[in-house]
């Protein structure tokens, strides 16, 4: 990509380049989404008119060439969408080059990072899979991939259950209740609300190099903090611990593999 600013500058340029397109699509009651150089459109236009608009846009800048892929199904990022006899079907999209490889459980990373992988993947499976059968297939593929990466079965199951608990789903998903409970999860899914606001004037971020014998460090750190600063004005500052990984061969191999 060249300079580190290349992607940012490209996104800035595309933001202004797409304004007329977004306005035209919105005025026609369509949907427009873009991620870097991938664009997804859903609009009720005749195919000939759509192709004509694409050709017209290609005259604006010789450095940007739009190519149209019109079909009853589409893959956008990690989502597969399909028109099945007038019904919208969706599930998780895996590229042909996809391999069942995740952060190995025996790698030197904090446990909370490893727990978040099955949690996030299971949450994605429910959100993306519009039918119970598609969800089952994705869930079992995910479980098998995690087992191959040395994740304990009990941990996988506990993180699956944590997703249901987080969204107050008390019943196990089944073919009878899947549509209703999935809709409940989607309606209550608001990532921006779950983010903890940071007040940098009252928070101190401390990063330390994580290794196996540092598992108990966060608890010891907070105990010492409260012991020595409990009655001090500095106690108004909230320390937040973050981790850095050991720069070893395993880390480099994982980084290269991913």
C-alpha positions as CSV (number, residue, x, y, z in Angstrom):
1,X,0.0,0.0,0.0
2,X,3.0,2.3,0.1
3,X,2.7,5.0,2.7
4,X,0.8,4.4,5.9
5,X,-1.5,7.3,4.9
6,X,-2.4,5.7,1.6
7,X,-5.5,4.0,2.9
8,X,-6.7,7.0,4.8
9,X,-6.2,9.3,1.8
10,X,-8.0,6.8,-0.5
11,X,-11.0,6.7,1.9
12,X,-11.1,10.5,2.1
13,X,-11.1,10.7,-1.7
14,X,-13.8,8.0,-2.1
15,X,-16.0,9.8,0.5
16,X,-16.2,12.8,-1.8
17,X,-16.3,10.7,-5.0
18,X,-19.3,8.7,-3.8
19,X,-21.5,11.6,-2.6
20,X,-23.5,11.9,-5.9
21,X,-23.8,8.2,-6.1
22,X,-25.1,8.0,-2.5
23,X,-27.6,10.8,-3.2
24,X,-28.9,9.1,-6.3
25,X,-29.3,5.8,-4.7
26,X,-31.0,7.3,-1.6
27,X,-33.4,9.3,-3.8
28,X,-34.4,6.0,-5.5
29,X,-35.1,4.2,-2.2
30,X,-32.0,2.0,-2.5
31,X,-29.2,0.9,-0.1
32,X,-25.6,1.9,-0.5
33,X,-22.7,0.5,1.5
34,X,-18.9,0.8,0.9
35,X,-15.9,-0.7,2.7
36,X,-12.6,0.5,1.1
37,X,-13.0,-0.6,-2.5
38,X,-16.0,-3.0,-2.1
39,X,-19.5,-1.5,-2.8
40,X,-22.8,-3.1,-2.1
41,X,-26.0,-1.7,-3.8
42,X,-29.6,-2.8,-3.5
43,X,-31.9,-0.9,-5.8
44,X,-34.9,-1.5,-8.0
45,X,-33.5,-0.3,-11.3
46,X,-33.6,-2.0,-14.7
47,X,-30.3,-3.7,-15.5
48,X,-29.7,-1.6,-18.6
49,X,-30.2,1.6,-16.6
50,X,-27.9,0.4,-13.8
51,X,-25.1,-0.6,-16.3
52,X,-25.5,2.8,-18.0
53,X,-25.0,4.6,-14.6
54,X,-21.9,2.5,-13.9
55,X,-20.4,3.4,-17.3
56,X,-21.2,7.1,-16.7
57,X,-19.4,7.0,-13.3
58,X,-16.4,5.5,-14.9
59,X,-15.9,8.6,-17.0
60,X,-15.4,10.8,-14.0
61,X,-11.9,9.6,-13.0
62,X,-9.6,7.4,-15.0
63,X,-8.0,6.1,-11.8
64,X,-11.3,4.6,-10.5
65,X,-13.0,1.8,-12.5
66,X,-16.3,0.5,-11.2
67,X,-17.3,-3.0,-12.3
68,X,-20.8,-4.3,-11.8
69,X,-21.8,-7.8,-10.6
70,X,-25.5,-8.2,-10.8
71,X,-27.1,-11.3,-9.4
72,X,-29.7,-12.8,-7.1
73,X,-27.0,-13.4,-4.6
74,X,-24.0,-11.3,-3.4
75,X,-21.1,-11.6,-1.0
76,X,-20.1,-8.5,0.8
77,X,-17.3,-8.7,3.3
78,X,-18.2,-11.8,5.5
79,X,-21.9,-11.8,4.7
80,X,-23.6,-13.9,2.0
81,X,-27.0,-12.6,0.8
82,X,-29.4,-14.4,-1.5
83,X,-32.9,-13.9,-2.9
84,X,-34.6,-17.2,-2.6
85,X,-38.0,-16.9,-4.3
86,X,-38.5,-13.4,-2.9
87,X,-37.2,-14.3,0.6
88,X,-33.9,-12.9,1.9
89,X,-31.5,-15.6,3.0
90,X,-28.2,-14.7,4.7
91,X,-25.4,-16.6,6.3
92,X,-21.7,-16.2,7.0
93,X,-19.5,-16.0,3.9
94,X,-16.2,-17.7,3.9
95,X,-13.8,-17.0,1.0
96,X,-12.6,-20.0,-1.0
97,X,-9.1,-19.6,0.5
98,X,-10.6,-19.6,4.1
99,X,-8.9,-22.0,6.5
100,X,-10.1,-22.9,10.0
101,X,-7.3,-21.1,11.7
102,X,-7.7,-19.0,14.8
103,X,-5.4,-17.8,17.6
104,X,-4.1,-21.1,19.1
105,X,-5.3,-21.7,22.6
106,X,-1.8,-22.6,23.7
107,X,-0.3,-19.3,22.5
108,X,1.0,-16.8,25.0
109,X,-1.9,-14.4,25.1
110,X,-4.2,-13.4,27.9
111,X,-7.2,-15.7,28.5
112,X,-9.7,-13.0,27.9
113,X,-8.5,-12.6,24.3
114,X,-9.0,-16.3,23.6
115,X,-12.4,-16.3,25.2
116,X,-13.5,-13.4,23.0
117,X,-12.9,-15.4,19.8
118,X,-15.7,-18.0,20.2
119,X,-17.9,-15.3,21.8
120,X,-17.6,-13.0,18.8
121,X,-17.8,-15.8,16.2
122,X,-20.9,-17.3,17.8
123,X,-22.5,-13.9,18.0
124,X,-21.8,-13.4,14.3
125,X,-23.3,-16.8,13.4
126,X,-26.6,-15.9,15.0
127,X,-26.7,-12.4,13.5
128,X,-25.8,-13.5,10.0
129,X,-27.6,-16.8,9.6
130,X,-31.3,-16.2,8.8
131,X,-32.3,-19.8,9.1
132,X,-31.8,-22.3,11.9
133,X,-30.2,-24.9,9.6
134,X,-27.6,-22.3,8.4
135,X,-26.9,-21.4,12.0
136,X,-26.4,-25.0,13.0
137,X,-24.0,-25.6,10.1
138,X,-22.0,-22.4,11.0
139,X,-22.0,-23.2,14.7
140,X,-20.7,-26.8,14.3
141,X,-18.0,-25.7,11.8
142,X,-16.9,-23.0,14.2
143,X,-16.8,-25.5,17.1
144,X,-14.7,-27.9,15.0
145,X,-12.3,-25.2,14.0
146,X,-11.8,-24.1,17.6
147,X,-11.2,-27.7,18.7
148,X,-8.6,-28.0,16.1
149,X,-6.9,-24.9,17.5
150,X,-6.8,-26.6,20.9
151,X,-9.7,-24.7,22.5
152,X,-11.3,-26.8,25.4
153,X,-14.8,-27.9,24.7
154,X,-16.1,-26.6,28.0
155,X,-14.7,-23.1,27.2
156,X,-16.3,-23.1,23.8
157,X,-19.7,-24.1,25.3
158,X,-19.4,-21.5,28.0
159,X,-18.7,-18.7,25.6
160,X,-21.6,-19.8,23.4
161,X,-23.9,-19.7,26.5
162,X,-22.4,-16.3,27.4
163,X,-23.7,-14.8,24.2
164,X,-27.2,-16.0,25.0
165,X,-26.9,-14.8,28.6
166,X,-25.7,-11.3,27.5
167,X,-28.8,-10.8,25.4
168,X,-31.1,-12.3,28.0
169,X,-32.0,-15.4,26.0
170,X,-32.9,-18.0,28.5
171,X,-34.0,-20.8,26.1
172,X,-31.7,-22.9,23.9
173,X,-32.1,-22.1,20.2
174,X,-34.3,-24.4,18.3
175,X,-36.0,-24.5,14.9
176,X,-39.2,-23.3,16.6
177,X,-37.9,-20.3,18.4
178,X,-34.8,-19.4,16.3
179,X,-36.4,-16.6,14.3
180,X,-37.9,-14.9,17.4
181,X,-34.8,-15.2,19.5
182,X,-32.6,-14.1,16.7
183,X,-34.7,-11.0,16.2
184,X,-34.5,-10.3,19.9
185,X,-30.7,-10.4,19.8
186,X,-30.5,-8.2,16.7
187,X,-32.9,-5.6,18.2
188,X,-30.8,-5.4,21.4
189,X,-27.4,-5.4,19.7
190,X,-25.9,-1.9,20.0
191,X,-22.1,-2.1,20.0
192,X,-21.8,1.7,20.6
193,X,-23.8,1.4,23.8
194,X,-21.6,-1.3,25.2
195,X,-18.5,0.7,24.9
196,X,-17.1,2.2,28.1
197,X,-16.5,5.9,27.6
198,X,-13.0,7.0,28.3
199,X,-12.1,10.1,30.3
200,X,-8.4,10.5,29.6
201,X,-8.2,13.1,32.3
202,X,-9.1,10.5,34.9
203,X,-7.7,7.3,33.5
204,X,-4.2,6.0,33.3
205,X,-3.3,3.3,30.8
206,X,-0.6,0.9,31.7
207,X,0.7,-1.7,29.3
208,X,2.9,-4.6,30.3
209,X,4.5,-7.5,28.4
210,X,2.3,-10.5,28.9
211,X,3.7,-14.0,29.6
212,X,2.5,-17.1,31.4
213,X,3.9,-16.1,34.8
214,X,2.2,-12.7,34.6
215,X,-1.3,-14.1,34.9
216,X,-1.8,-12.8,38.4
217,X,-0.2,-9.4,37.8
218,X,-3.4,-7.4,37.2
219,X,-4.9,-8.5,40.6
220,X,-1.6,-7.8,42.4
221,X,-1.3,-4.5,40.7
222,X,-4.8,-3.3,41.8
223,X,-4.3,-4.6,45.3
224,X,-1.1,-2.6,45.6
225,X,-2.7,0.4,44.1
226,X,-5.6,0.4,46.6
227,X,-3.2,-0.3,49.5
228,X,-0.9,2.6,48.9
229,X,-3.1,5.2,47.1
230,X,-6.5,4.5,48.6
231,X,-6.5,7.8,50.7
232,X,-4.4,9.7,48.2
233,X,-5.7,12.2,45.6
234,X,-4.1,10.1,43.0
235,X,-6.8,7.5,43.7
236,X,-9.1,9.6,41.6
237,X,-7.2,8.3,38.6
238,X,-8.4,4.9,37.4
239,X,-5.6,2.6,36.2
240,X,-6.5,0.4,33.2
241,X,-4.1,-2.4,32.4
242,X,-3.3,-3.5,28.8
243,X,-1.1,-6.2,27.5
244,X,1.7,-6.4,25.0
245,X,2.8,-9.8,23.6
246,X,6.2,-11.2,24.0
247,X,8.2,-10.7,20.8
248,X,9.1,-14.3,20.2
249,X,9.1,-16.8,17.4
250,X,5.6,-18.1,18.1
251,X,4.2,-14.5,17.9
252,X,5.9,-13.9,14.6
253,X,4.7,-17.2,13.1
254,X,1.1,-16.4,14.2
255,X,1.3,-12.9,12.8
256,X,2.7,-14.2,9.5
257,X,0.1,-17.0,9.3
258,X,-2.8,-14.6,9.9
